[in-house]
Coordinates of C-alpha atoms and ligand atoms in Angstrom, one line a residue:
X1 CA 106.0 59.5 106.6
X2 CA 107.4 59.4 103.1
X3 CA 110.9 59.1 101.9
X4 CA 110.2 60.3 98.3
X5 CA 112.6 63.8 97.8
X6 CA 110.3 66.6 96.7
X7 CA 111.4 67.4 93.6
X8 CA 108.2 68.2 91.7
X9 CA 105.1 70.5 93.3
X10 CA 101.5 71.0 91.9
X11 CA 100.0 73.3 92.1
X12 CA 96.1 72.7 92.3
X13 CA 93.9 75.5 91.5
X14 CA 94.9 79.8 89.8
X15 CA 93.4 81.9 92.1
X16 CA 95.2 84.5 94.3
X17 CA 96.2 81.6 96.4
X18 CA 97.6 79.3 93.5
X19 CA 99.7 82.0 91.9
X20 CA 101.0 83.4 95.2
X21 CA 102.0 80.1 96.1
X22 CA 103.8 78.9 92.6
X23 CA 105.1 82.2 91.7
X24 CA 107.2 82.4 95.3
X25 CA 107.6 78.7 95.0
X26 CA 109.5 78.9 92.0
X27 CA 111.1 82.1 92.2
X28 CA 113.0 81.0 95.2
X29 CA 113.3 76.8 95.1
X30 CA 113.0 76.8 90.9
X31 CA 116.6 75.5 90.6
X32 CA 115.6 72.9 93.2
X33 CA 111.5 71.7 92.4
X34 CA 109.6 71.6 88.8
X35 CA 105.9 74.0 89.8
X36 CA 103.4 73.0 87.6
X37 CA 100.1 74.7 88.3
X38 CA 96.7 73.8 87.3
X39 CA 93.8 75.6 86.3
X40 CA 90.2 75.9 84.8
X41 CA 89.2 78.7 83.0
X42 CA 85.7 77.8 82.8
X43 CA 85.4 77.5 86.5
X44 CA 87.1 81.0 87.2
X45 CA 88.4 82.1 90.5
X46 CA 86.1 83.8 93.3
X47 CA 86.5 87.4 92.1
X48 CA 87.0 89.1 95.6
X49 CA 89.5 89.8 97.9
X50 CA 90.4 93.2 96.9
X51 CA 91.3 95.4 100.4
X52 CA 94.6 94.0 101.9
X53 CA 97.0 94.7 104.7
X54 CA 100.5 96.3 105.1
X55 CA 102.2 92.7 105.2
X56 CA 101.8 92.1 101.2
X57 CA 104.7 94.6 100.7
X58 CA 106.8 92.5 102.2
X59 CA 105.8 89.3 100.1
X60 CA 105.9 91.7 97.1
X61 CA 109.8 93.0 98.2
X62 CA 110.5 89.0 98.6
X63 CA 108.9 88.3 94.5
X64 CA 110.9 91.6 93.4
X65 CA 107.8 93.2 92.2
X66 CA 107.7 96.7 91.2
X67 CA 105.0 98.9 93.3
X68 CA 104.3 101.2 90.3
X69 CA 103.3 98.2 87.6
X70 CA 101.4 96.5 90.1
X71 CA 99.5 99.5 91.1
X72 CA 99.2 99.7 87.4
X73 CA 98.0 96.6 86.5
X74 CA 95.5 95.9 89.5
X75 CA 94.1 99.2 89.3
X76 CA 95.4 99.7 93.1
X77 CA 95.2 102.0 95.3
X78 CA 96.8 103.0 98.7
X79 CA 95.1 101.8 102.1
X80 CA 95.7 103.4 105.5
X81 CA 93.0 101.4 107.6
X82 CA 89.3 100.4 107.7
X83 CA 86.7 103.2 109.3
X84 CA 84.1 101.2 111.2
X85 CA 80.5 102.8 111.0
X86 CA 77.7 101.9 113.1
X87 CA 79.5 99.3 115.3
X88 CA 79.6 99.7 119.3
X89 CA 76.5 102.2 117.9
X90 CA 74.3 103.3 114.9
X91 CA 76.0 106.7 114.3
X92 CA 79.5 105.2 115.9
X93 CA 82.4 105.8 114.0
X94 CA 86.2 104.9 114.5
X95 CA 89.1 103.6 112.2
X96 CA 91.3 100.9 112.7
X97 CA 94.8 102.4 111.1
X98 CA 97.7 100.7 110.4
X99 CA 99.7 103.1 112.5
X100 CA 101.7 103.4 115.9
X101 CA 99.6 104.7 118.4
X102 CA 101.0 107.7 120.4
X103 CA 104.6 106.6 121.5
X104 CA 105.1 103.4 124.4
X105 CA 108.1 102.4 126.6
X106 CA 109.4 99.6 128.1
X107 CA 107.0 99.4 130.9
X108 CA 103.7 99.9 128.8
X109 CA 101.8 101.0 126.2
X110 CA 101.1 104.7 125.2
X111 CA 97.3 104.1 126.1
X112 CA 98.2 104.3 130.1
X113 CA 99.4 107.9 129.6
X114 CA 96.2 108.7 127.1
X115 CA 94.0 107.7 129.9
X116 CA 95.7 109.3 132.8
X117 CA 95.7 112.6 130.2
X118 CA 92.0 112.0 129.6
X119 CA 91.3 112.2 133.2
X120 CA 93.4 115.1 133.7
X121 CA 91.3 116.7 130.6
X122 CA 94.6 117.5 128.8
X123 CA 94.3 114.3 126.1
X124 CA 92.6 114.7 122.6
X125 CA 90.2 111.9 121.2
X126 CA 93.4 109.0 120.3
X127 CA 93.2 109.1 117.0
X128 CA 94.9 112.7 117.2
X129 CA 98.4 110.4 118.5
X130 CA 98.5 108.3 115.4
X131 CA 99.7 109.7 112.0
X132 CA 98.5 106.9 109.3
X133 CA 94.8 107.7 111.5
X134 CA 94.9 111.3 110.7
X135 CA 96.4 110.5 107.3
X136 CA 93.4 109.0 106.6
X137 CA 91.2 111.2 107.7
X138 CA 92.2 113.9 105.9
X139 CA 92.4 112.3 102.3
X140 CA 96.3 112.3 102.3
X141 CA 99.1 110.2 101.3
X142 CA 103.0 110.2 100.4
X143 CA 105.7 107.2 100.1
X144 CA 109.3 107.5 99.3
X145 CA 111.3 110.2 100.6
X146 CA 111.9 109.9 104.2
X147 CA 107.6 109.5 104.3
X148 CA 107.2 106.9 106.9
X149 CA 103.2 105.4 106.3
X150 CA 102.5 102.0 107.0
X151 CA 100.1 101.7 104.1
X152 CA 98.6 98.4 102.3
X153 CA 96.3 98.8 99.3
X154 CA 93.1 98.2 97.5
X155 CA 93.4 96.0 94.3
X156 CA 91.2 94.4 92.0
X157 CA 91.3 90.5 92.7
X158 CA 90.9 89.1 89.0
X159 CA 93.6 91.8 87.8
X160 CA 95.9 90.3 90.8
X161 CA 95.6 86.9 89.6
X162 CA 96.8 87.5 86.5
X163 CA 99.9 89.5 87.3
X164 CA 100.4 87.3 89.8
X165 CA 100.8 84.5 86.9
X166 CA 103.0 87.1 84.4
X167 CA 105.4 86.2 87.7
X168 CA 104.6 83.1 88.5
X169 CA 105.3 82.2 84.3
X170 CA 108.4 83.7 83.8
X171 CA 109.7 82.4 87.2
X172 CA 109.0 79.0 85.2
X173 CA 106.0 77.7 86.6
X174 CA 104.2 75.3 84.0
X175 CA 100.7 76.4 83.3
X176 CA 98.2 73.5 83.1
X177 CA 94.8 74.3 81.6
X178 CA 92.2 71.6 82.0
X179 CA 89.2 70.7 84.7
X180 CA 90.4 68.4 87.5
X181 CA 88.5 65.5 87.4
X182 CA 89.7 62.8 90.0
X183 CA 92.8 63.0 92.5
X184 CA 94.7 60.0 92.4
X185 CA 96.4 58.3 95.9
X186 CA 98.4 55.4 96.4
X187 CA 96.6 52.7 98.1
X188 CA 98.8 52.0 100.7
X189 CA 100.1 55.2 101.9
X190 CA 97.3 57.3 101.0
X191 CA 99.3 59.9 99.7
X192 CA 98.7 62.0 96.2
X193 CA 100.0 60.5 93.7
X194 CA 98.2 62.6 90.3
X195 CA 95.8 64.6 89.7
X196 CA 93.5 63.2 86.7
X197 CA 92.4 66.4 84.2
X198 CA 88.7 65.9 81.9
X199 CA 91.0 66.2 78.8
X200 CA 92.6 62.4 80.1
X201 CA 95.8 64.5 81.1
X202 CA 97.1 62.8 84.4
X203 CA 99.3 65.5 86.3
X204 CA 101.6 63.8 88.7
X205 CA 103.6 65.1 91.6
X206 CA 105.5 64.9 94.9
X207 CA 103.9 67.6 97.1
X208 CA 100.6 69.0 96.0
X209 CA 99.5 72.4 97.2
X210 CA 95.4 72.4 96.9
X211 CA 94.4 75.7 96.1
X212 CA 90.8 74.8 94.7
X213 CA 89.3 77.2 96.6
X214 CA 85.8 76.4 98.6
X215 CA 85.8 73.4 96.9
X216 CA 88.7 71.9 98.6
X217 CA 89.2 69.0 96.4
X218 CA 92.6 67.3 98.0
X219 CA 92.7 68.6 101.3
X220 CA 88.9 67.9 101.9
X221 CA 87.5 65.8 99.2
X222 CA 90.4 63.3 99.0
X223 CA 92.3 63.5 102.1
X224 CA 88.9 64.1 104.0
X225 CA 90.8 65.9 106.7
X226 CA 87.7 67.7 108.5
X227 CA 86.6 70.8 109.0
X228 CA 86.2 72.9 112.5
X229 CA 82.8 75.2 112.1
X230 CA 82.9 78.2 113.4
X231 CA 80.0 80.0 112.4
X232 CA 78.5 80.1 116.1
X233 CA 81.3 82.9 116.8
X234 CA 80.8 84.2 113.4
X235 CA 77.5 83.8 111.6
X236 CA 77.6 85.7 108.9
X237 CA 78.0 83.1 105.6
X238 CA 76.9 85.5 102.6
X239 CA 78.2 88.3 100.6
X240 CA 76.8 89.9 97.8
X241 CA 79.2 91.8 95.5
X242 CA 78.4 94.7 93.6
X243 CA 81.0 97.0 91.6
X244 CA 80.3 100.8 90.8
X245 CA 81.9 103.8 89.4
X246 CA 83.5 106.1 91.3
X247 CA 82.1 109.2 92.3
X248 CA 85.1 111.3 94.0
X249 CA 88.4 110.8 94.9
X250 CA 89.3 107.7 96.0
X251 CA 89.7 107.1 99.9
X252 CA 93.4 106.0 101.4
X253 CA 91.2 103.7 103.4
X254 CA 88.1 100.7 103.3
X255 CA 84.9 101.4 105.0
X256 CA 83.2 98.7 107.1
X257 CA 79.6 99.7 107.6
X258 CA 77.6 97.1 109.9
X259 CA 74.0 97.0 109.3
X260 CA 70.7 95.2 111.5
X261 CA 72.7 91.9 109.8
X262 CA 76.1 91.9 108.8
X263 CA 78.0 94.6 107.7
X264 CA 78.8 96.1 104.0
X265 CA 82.2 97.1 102.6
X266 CA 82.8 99.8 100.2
X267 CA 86.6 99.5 98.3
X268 CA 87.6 102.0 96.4
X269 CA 90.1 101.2 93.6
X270 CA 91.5 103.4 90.4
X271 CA 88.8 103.1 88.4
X272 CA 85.6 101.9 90.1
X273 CA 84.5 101.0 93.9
X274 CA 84.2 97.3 94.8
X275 CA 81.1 97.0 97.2
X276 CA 79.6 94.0 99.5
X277 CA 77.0 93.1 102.0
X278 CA 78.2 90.0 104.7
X279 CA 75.3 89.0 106.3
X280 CA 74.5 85.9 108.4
X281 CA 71.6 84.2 106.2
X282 CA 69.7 82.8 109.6
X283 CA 69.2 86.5 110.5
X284 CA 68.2 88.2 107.3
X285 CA 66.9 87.1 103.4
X286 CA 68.7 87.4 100.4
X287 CA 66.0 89.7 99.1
X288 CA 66.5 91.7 102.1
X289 CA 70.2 91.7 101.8
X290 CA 69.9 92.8 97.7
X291 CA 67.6 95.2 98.0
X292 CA 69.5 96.6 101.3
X293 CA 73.2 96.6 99.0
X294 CA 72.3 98.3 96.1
X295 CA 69.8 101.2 98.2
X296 CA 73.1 101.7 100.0
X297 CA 75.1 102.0 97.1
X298 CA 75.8 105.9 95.9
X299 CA 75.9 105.1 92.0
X300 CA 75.0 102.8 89.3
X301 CA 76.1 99.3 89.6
X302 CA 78.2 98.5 86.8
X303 CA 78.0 94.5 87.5
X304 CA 75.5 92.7 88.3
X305 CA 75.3 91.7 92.0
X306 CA 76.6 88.5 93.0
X307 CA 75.8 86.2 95.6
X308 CA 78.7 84.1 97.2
X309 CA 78.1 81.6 100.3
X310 CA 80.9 80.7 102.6
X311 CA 81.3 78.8 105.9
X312 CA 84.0 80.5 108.5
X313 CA 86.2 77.8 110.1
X314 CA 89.4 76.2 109.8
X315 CA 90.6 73.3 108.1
X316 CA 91.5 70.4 110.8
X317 CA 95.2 70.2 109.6
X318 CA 96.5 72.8 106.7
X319 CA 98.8 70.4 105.8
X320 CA 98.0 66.4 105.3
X321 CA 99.8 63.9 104.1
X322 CA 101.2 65.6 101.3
X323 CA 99.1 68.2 100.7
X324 CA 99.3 71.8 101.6
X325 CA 95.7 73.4 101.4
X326 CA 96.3 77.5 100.8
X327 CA 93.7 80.4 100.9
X328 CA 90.2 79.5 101.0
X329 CA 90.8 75.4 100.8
X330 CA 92.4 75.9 104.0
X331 CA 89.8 77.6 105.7
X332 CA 88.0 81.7 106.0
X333 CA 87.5 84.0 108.4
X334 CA 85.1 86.6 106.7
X335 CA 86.8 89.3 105.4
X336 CA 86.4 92.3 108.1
X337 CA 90.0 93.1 108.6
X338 CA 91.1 91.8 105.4
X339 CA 93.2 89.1 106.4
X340 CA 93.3 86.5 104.0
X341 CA 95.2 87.1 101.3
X342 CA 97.9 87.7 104.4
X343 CA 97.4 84.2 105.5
X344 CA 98.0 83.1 102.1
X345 CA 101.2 84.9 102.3
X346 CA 102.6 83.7 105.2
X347 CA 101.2 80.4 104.7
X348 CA 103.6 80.5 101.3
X349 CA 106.5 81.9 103.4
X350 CA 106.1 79.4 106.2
X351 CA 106.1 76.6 103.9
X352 CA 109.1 77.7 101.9
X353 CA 111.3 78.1 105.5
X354 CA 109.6 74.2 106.3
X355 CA 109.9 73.0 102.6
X356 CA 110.0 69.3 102.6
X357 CA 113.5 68.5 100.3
X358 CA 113.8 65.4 101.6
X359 CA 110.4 63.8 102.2
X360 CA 107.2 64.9 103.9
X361 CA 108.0 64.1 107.5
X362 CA 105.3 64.4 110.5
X363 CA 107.6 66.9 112.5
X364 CA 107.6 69.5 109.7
X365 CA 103.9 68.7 109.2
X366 CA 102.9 69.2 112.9
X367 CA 105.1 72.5 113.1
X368 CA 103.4 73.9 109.6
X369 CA 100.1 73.0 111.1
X370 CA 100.6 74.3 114.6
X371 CA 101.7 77.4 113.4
X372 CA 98.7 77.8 111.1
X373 CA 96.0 77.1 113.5
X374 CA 97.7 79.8 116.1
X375 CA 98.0 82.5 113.8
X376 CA 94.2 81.6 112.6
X377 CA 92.6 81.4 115.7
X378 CA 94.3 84.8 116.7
X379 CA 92.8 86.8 113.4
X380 CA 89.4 85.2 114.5
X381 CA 89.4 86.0 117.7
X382 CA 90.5 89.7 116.8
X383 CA 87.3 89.7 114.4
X384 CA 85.1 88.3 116.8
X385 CA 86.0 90.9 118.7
X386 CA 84.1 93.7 116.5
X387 CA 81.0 91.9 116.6
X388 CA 80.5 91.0 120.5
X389 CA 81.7 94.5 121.9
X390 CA 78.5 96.2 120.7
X391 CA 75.9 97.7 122.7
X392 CA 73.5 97.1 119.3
X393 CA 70.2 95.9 120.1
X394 CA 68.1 96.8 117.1
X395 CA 68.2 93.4 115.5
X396 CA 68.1 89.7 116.8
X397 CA 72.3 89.2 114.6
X398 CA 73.2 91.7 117.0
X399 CA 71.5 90.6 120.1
X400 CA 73.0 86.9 119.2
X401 CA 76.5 88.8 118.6
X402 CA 76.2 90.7 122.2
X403 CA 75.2 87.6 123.8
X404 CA 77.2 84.9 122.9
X405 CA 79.6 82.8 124.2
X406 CA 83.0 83.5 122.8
X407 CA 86.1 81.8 122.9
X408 CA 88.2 81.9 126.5
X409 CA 91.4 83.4 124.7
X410 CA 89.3 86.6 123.9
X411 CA 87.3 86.7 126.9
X412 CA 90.8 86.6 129.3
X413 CA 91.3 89.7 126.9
X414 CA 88.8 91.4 127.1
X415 CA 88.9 91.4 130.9
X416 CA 92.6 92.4 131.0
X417 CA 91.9 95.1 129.1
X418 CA 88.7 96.1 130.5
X419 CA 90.5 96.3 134.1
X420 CA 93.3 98.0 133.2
X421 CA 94.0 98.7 129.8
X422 CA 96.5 95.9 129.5
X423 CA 96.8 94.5 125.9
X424 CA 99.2 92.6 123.8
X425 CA 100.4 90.9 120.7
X426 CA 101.5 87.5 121.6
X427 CA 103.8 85.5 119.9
X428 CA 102.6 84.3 116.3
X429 CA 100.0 86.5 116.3
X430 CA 99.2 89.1 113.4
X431 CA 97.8 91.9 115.0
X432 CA 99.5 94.6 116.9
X433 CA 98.8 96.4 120.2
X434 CA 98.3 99.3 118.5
X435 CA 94.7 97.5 116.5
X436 CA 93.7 95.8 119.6
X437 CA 93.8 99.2 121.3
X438 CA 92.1 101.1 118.1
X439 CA 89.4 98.5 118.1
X440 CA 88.7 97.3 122.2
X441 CA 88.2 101.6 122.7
X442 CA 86.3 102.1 119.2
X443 CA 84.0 99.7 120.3
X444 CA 83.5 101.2 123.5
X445 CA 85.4 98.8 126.0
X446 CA 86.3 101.8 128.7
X447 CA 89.0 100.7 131.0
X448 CA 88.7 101.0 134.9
X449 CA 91.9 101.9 135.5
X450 CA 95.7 102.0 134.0
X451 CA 99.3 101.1 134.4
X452 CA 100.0 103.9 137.4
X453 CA 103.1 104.8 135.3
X454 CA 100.9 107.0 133.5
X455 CA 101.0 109.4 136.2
X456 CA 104.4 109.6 136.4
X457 CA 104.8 112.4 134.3
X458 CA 104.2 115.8 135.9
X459 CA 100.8 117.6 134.4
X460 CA 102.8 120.2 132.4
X461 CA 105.1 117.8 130.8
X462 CA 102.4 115.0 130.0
X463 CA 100.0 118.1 128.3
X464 CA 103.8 118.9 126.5
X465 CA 104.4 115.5 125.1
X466 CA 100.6 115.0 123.9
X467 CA 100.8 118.5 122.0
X468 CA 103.5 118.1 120.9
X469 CA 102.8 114.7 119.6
X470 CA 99.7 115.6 117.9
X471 CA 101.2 119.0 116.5
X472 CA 104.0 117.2 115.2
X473 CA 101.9 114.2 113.8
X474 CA 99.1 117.3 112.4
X475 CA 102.2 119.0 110.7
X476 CA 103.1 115.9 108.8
X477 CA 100.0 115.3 107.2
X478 CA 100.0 119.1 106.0
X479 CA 102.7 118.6 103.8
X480 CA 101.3 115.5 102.3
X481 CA 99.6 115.6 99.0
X482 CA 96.1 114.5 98.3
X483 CA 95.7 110.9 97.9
X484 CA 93.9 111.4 94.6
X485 CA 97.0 113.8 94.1
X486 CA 100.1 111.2 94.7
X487 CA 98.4 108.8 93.1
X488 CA 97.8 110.3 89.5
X489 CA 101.3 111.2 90.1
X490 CA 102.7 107.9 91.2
X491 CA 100.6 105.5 88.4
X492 CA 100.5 108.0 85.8
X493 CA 97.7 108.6 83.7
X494 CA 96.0 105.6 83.9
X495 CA 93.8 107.2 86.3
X496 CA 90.4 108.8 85.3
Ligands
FAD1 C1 83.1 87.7 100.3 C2 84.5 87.6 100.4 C3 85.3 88.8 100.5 C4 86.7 88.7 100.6 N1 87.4 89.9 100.8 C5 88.7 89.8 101.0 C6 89.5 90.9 101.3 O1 89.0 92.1 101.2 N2 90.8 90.8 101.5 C7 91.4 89.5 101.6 O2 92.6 89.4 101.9 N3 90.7 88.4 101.3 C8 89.4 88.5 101.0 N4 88.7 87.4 100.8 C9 89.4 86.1 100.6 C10 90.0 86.1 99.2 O3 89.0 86.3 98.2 C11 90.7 84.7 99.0 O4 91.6 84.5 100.1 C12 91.6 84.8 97.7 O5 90.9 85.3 96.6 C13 92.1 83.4 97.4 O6 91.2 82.6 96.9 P1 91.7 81.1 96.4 O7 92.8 81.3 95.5 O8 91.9 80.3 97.6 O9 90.4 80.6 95.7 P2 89.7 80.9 94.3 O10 89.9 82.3 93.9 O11 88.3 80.4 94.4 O12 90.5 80.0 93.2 C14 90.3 78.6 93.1 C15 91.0 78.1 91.9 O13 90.8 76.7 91.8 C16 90.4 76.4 90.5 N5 89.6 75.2 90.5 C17 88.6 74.8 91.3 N6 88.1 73.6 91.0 C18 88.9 73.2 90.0 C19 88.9 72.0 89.2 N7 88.0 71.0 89.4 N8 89.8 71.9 88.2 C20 90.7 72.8 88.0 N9 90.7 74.0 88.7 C21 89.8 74.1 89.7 C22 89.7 77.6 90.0 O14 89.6 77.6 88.6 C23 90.5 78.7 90.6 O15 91.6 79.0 89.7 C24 87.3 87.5 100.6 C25 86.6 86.3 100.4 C26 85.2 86.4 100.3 C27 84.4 85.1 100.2

């Protein structure tokens, strides 16, 4: 496609996905590529995306970051899982941890032996088999020695962005300040060839990574590349965001509490709680959606709320000629398991193993691309999910949710596991066995049968290896501190 060596990357655009993208960029290739990034103050970044998953630990070992100064800085707090209220049911309530579920072997998962144990009237509810679950539950938290979590955390998004930068800066990336006006391509091969700033600046480049947010303006606005809607499987397409002071200890986990449209999120972080309504806008108003937010909401509001639209799809191709589209530019799923900033991630990662040294070549492209769309249309189907297994019938969103149609790779597993409690994670794919299981059963998809194996076990020793299990799993939480606790301790007093 283009011979031209990569030697210089711009960066378009300073939100969690810009920074992420130079600071790893030039941290890891900065002997090899020049980053520039550029930004606009005046336009600002989205200001949410503050609940994440256990994967940004990794992408924060790979930057060298320090847990303690970025809890510090972003106000962060420790996440153990999302509770789920009024799902399946009004007055339903499960969580969705980031834990192992019970123990599995080679033949199958841990959920064959649960059932057979539930038949046999010797099994607890399945949460009682998974330690981060009961972590959670009870308000409790460790890390560090020989304290084996699999935590994430709450962070406040603007705060992010700017540590992020601290990084990406003294990794060397070259901060641009200015208001993107025009992006420039070369008539004949249609790539990028600048980026033309209000002040007159002209940024030029040889890979640009669009990180402009909704607004797309290389991946969409100049490459035109198209845009697959999937708001049929996913209608909601408004959130309204409210902050509020705490009023207790803060919670090791995010709650997810659907309502007759959507569903509202409540995010607690050091010092205040981050709060949102999603709702689809075909199936309630925003005065409806307002006034339903801030009734819910148990103090002042300390912001005023605001209203953010969105449309859920994906991007045709991530990558396009040579340009990279990261975070929203690239496409969103709405933010029920908190995947985005994740996909930023391993978008970043992906394109650091694929980087294009010596030219942007259609095999590296395709393979970036294929890769994307996979691991997308997993985390979609995986939140689709939530919204069709409900028995809700209270409102015409959740009627439309029971109803429709949904995609053939979620219906095949939605049978499987409805027959017998097969699941899995297939290759490429983000979520585990463990949250397919936590969320098929929390939403009440009951399994016929099970993997015989579960019998295997003689009555005595399966009622054994569950108590035993559970007393074990009950024991460690005991000796964990508070969450409230360990974090005062862990962040010092920057707590209130
Ligand atoms: C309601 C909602 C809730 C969410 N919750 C979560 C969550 O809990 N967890 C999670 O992982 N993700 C969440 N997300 C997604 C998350 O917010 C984003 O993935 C993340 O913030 C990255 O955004 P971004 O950097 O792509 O875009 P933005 O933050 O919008 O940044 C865009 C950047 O482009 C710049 N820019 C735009 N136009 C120009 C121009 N003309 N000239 C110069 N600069 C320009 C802007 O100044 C800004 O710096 C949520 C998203 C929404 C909408």
């Amino acid at each position: 496609m283009t011979e031209q060596q990569v030697r210089k990357v711009v960066v378009a655009g300073g939100g969690t996905a810009g920074w992420c993208a130079a600071a790893a960029i030039a941290r890891q290739l900065g002997a090899l590529v020049e980053v520039v990034l550029v930004e606009s103050d005046a336009i600002g970044t989205v200001g949410v995306g503050e609940a994440t998953i256990p994967t940004i630990r990794t992408f924060h070992q790979f930057l060298g970051i320090d847990e303690r100064e970025f809890m510090r800085a972003t106000q962060a707090t420790f996440k153990l899982g999302i509770a789920f209220e009024n799902w399946a049911r009004e007055g339903d309530r499960y969580i969705h941890s980031f834990g192992e579920v019970g123990r599995s072997t080679w033949m199958g998962g841990f959920q064959h032996f649960w059932l057979h144990g539930r038949e046999e009237g010797i099994a607890g509810p399945l949460g009682d088999y998974c330690f981060e679950l009961q972590a959670a539950e009870r308000g409790r938290f460790a890390t560090g020695d020989g304290a084996t979590l699999n935590y994430a955390y709450h962070l406040d998004a603007t705060a992010y962005g700017r540590f992020l930068r601290t990084i990406g800066e003294s990794s060397g990336v070259r901060r641009i300040e200015g208001r993107i006006r025009r992006v420039e391509r070369d008539s004949e091969s249609g790539l990028i060839t600048a980026l033309a700033l209000e002040s007159g600046e002209r940024v030029a480049g040889d890979l640009f990574i669009d990180c402009t947010g909704f607004r797309s303006l290389l991946i969409e606005d100049a490459l035109q590349t198209g845009f697959d809607d999937w708001s049929h499987w996913l209608p909601t397409d408004r959130a309204l965001a409210v902050q509020t002071q705490p009023t207790g200890p803060a919670l090791p986990y995010t709650r997810a509490i659907a309502h007759a449209g959507g569903w509202r999120w409540r995010i607690p972080l050091q010092e205040r709680i981050g709060n949102g309504l999603v709702y689809s806008s075909a199936h309630m108003e925003d005065s409806a959606a307002h006034d339903l937010l801030l009734g819910a909401i148990d103090a002042e509001p300390t912001s005023d709320p605001r209203l953010i639209a969105y449309r859920t799809g994906q991007r045709r191709k991530a990558w396009n000629a040579n340009c990279v589209a990261l975070g929203l530019s690239s496409g969103f799923v709405e933010p029920l398991e908190s995947t985005s900033i994740h996909l930023i991630m391993i978008g970043v990662t992906r394109l650091l193993q694929l980087f294009p040294f010596a030219g942007v070549t259609p095999a590296l492209r395709d393979r970036f691309n294929d890769l994307a769309r996979r691991e997308l249309e997993a985390v979609r189907d995986f939140i689709i999910l939530h919204y069709h297994l409900t028995e809700r019938t209270d409102s015409s969103f959740w009627e439309h949710c029971r109803t429709m149609d949904i995609p053939d790779t979620l219906a095949s597993r939605i049978e499987l596991f409805r027959e017998g409690a097969q699941a899995y994670q297939a290759s490429d794919e983000l979520f585990r066995v463990d949250s397919w299981l936590q969320v098929m059963l929390g939403q009440r998809l009951d399994p016929q049968g099970y993997h015989h194996m579960g019998q295997i076990m003689p009555r005595e020793r399966l009622r054994d290896v569950l108590d035993g299990l559970r007393a074990d799993i009950a024991a460690a939480v005991d000796a964990m501190p508070a969450h409230e606790e360990f974090l005062r301790g862990y962040c010092g007093d920057r707590i209130a």
